[in-house]
Amino acid sequence: MQKIGVFVCWCGSNIAATVDVKAVANAMRSEPGVVYSTDYQYMCSENGQNLIKDAIRDYKLDGVVVCSCSPRMHEATFRKTALSAGLNPYMVEIANIREQCSWIHKDMEEGTQKAMVLARAAIAKVKKNAPLTAGTTPVTKRALVIGGGIAGIQTALDVADAGYEVDIVEKSPTIGGRMAQLDKTFPTLDCSACILTPKMVEANQHENIHLITYAELENVSGFVGNFTARIKKKARYVDETKCTGCGICTEKCPSRKGLNAFNMGLNTRGAVYIPFAQAIPNVAVIDTENCLHFKTGKCGICQKNCSAGAINFEQKEEILERKYGAIIVATGFRPIDASAFDEYAYTQSKDVVTSLELERLMNAAGPTGGVLLRPSDGEHPKEIVFIQCVGSRCSKDAAKGKEYCSKICCMYTAKHAMLIREKYPDTNVHVFYIDVRTPGKNFDEFYRRAAEQYGVDYIKGMVGKVSVEGKKLHVQGSDLISNEQVHIDADLVVLATAIEPDPTARSIGTMLTASMDTNDFFTEAHPKLRPVESPTAGIFLSGVCQGPKDIPETVAQAGAAASKVIGLLSKKELVGNPCVAHANELLCNGCSQCEKVCPYGAITYEDKEVRGPEFRGTKRIAVVNEAICQGCGACTVTCPSTAMDLKGFSNNQIMEEVDAICR
Amino acid sequence: MSDKITKEEILRICNVQPKKCMKCGKCSGTCPAYDEMDYHPHQFVYMVEHGQIEKLMASQSIYKCLSCFACLERCPRNVEPAKLIEAVRLAVIRQQGKNHMTENDVPALLDEELPQQAIVSSMRKYKK
């Protein structure tokens, strides 16, 4: 006969207010197999844990049931308690009488009855538990960062400084990301490039950091500590080892049709180009869609003019296969396509621009050399209207737009408005806003400075439509404070477009089996307590890929993700989860169903010698790699011959629980 | 005269949820009949939510709305103010059983630039 101890927690009044904990403890005392049953105010406290430890020793318990909160909260705590008292930690079961009972019931009688049922189910299960021992796996001391923006760069630098090798995979030809495109940064107005480029250089020169630019992740397999990634390095048609970045090829290239993506397509560039002056690596790349050599087989002017002999039209893409212990997602964002909001005439006039386009129009390295000019006719705009929340804060059932607040727009618009009023005092600036949201250090002060010192005209209300009237843009909006409709003849309209995750995020999420929300932002393991980890072990989140955030928040999160990665990589070995699947060799008929549903690729097939009462000989059976299996249980429910079972959650155990509930 | 028309009755007619409104004012920013109205589209949403139905029923706005549905089309929260205005209009017609103006008055008010949709919609405002 087993000796089981039951420990009923009050959780202060969380449980005790709706469940008669003493009655539960008393009732469990008469359950078969239970030799000890008690209640306590806070079982998770040191005193509560000592109560369990003492009972395990005094009553020689071989099974423990704790009736408390969700196992997500304190299962690990109580398993450690059991271990320290010499009991196998997998002989502990939790009956969740808080989330699944006291919190959702109002009636004490009902709550108490249900708590008893849940306790009985846990007792029934623990009777069928077997001691389990977790295996260990080694850790590859190398990290992969996906995305070379400020988030990826910062995470890489922090991990590399701790002494671990880091690879940054960046899909574009240079690192730097969105921050490289920004002119000034709020609320200090320091130049974005001036603070970013030193970090880019540092990443490039760091002995532990390896940049793999113009490359994409093809496939990831493995598990925490032991990932294998296939990386496709696209052909640049320029030999990285030879190119000196002199830029002669980019000047000589006769094709001028390619849109300059760095300048948001506001001007063109050659077919062979270096994205921007401070690009890293400072190596040219050929855009085959616009290159005359690739289109007609002629030209080759760049090749003739390259003194380093770096142009190589025959270059092929390369596949790299590398092993990593941890993967950090830093895929960033892009602004949404404003053409869906055609009431603002984005597709009808060049003088309706997005805020990121305005950054380029104000930047010294931009298409206008830093002089703010209308894209249509190159004239100075004298009347500028900013429209906030374009595509942000839309309801779920609205025809277009995102449900969330993009968070950065209020501040960058205040910055734009302030900079324009500073540089061009004769220009009027109007900002239509729904709410001005400026939580952050020195943020509200910054916004007030724009309104009070720089005379930016903030109008509470939204623009209903923008119509092109000759050279002017007629803006019709509402002023909710004066309760009037406002009409402004503007020269330039700037849309604060919502930001969305980079479109590559979804496929990367699928590759990593990292969960995402409906907006394609990566989900964190816990919204408050584990904000930089994905629920998938070994995957970490850095920057806007997890949710909209500004540069200081991104850098903070990047550092936090790095510290988690360092914590993982510094471990000698990882203790696995012993609750993994295994196949009963006698029952398995080798049908491959489990292999197909396994999301981790943990199941393979082997021909094995089997000796049973009904079968003797060699047959094809499923074999589970216990290091890869995450214990999700998909195989156990798929198996048509009930050969697959999950240790710690066997079919037998689950049925015992159900029986106990139905008794 | 029957009992007062309640907020609930208005909402039952049009199935609009004014609580979804985030008070951005885009409906009023977009409205081509704004200057003709004593209460503006965003005020309809606010006033229905706060039960001020009588004021709206007595207002000129319900006859000035062109039913162009621009507010409904552009509302980021899908609140559909035009439907709300139509519902108040309907409530007046149902309650009074009489017309604000006769159908013979309509042709005189038409002008060439009036959208067809508005003419069709105006017929719903008047008896027969």
GROMACS .gro file of C-alpha atoms in nm, chain A residues 341 343-344 392-395 397-398 403 434 460-465 476-480 483-485 487, chain B residues 17 20 22-32 34-35 38 40 42-43 73-79:
model
   52
  341PHE     CA    1  -0.598   5.452  -4.638
  343GLU     CA    2  -0.894   5.891  -4.790
  344TYR     CA    3  -0.557   6.051  -4.712
  392SER     CA    4  -0.329   5.203  -3.553
  393ARG     CA    5  -0.602   5.155  -3.292
  394CYS     CA    6  -0.857   5.020  -3.540
  395SER     CA    7  -1.119   4.781  -3.409
  397ASP     CA    8  -1.404   4.434  -3.715
  398ALA     CA    9  -1.285   4.743  -3.902
  403GLU     CA   10  -0.585   4.692  -3.330
  434ILE     CA   11  -0.678   6.129  -3.105
  460LYS     CA   12  -0.778   6.711  -3.105
  461GLY     CA   13  -0.960   6.529  -3.380
  462MET     CA   14  -0.901   6.324  -3.690
  463VAL     CA   15  -0.870   6.409  -4.056
  464GLY     CA   16  -1.161   6.270  -4.256
  465LYS     CA   17  -1.016   6.323  -4.598
  476GLN     CA   18  -1.069   6.832  -4.396
  477GLY     CA   19  -1.077   6.726  -4.033
  478SER     CA   20  -1.260   6.781  -3.711
  479ASP     CA   21  -1.161   6.986  -3.411
  480LEU     CA   22  -1.343   6.819  -3.125
  483ASN     CA   23  -1.667   7.145  -3.221
  484GLU     CA   24  -1.588   7.270  -3.568
  485GLN     CA   25  -1.484   7.117  -3.896
  487HIS     CA   26  -1.019   7.299  -4.348
  680GLN     CA   27  -2.236   4.974  -3.040
  683LYS     CA   28  -1.670   5.106  -2.937
  685MET     CA   29  -1.269   5.604  -2.917
  686LYS     CA   30  -1.371   5.967  -2.977
  687CYS     CA   31  -1.128   6.035  -3.259
  688GLY     CA   32  -1.370   6.254  -3.452
  689LYS     CA   33  -1.292   6.106  -3.793
  690CYS     CA   34  -1.666   6.079  -3.869
  691SER     CA   35  -1.711   6.451  -3.819
  692GLY     CA   36  -1.386   6.519  -4.003
  693THR     CA   37  -1.517   6.331  -4.302
  694CYS     CA   38  -1.882   6.453  -4.302
  695PRO     CA   39  -1.979   6.663  -4.609
  697TYR     CA   40  -2.109   6.896  -4.119
  698ASP     CA   41  -2.180   7.269  -4.138
  701ASP     CA   42  -2.664   7.125  -3.518
  703HIS     CA   43  -2.241   6.640  -3.559
  705HIS     CA   44  -1.944   6.220  -3.334
  706GLN     CA   45  -2.199   6.389  -3.107
  736GLU     CA   46  -1.670   5.368  -4.428
  737ARG     CA   47  -1.382   5.552  -4.259
  738CYS     CA   48  -1.452   5.493  -3.890
  739PRO     CA   49  -1.147   5.309  -3.752
  740ARG     CA   50  -1.361   5.144  -3.484
  741ASN     CA   51  -1.644   5.037  -3.716
  742VAL     CA   52  -1.900   5.227  -3.506
   0.00000   0.00000   0.00000
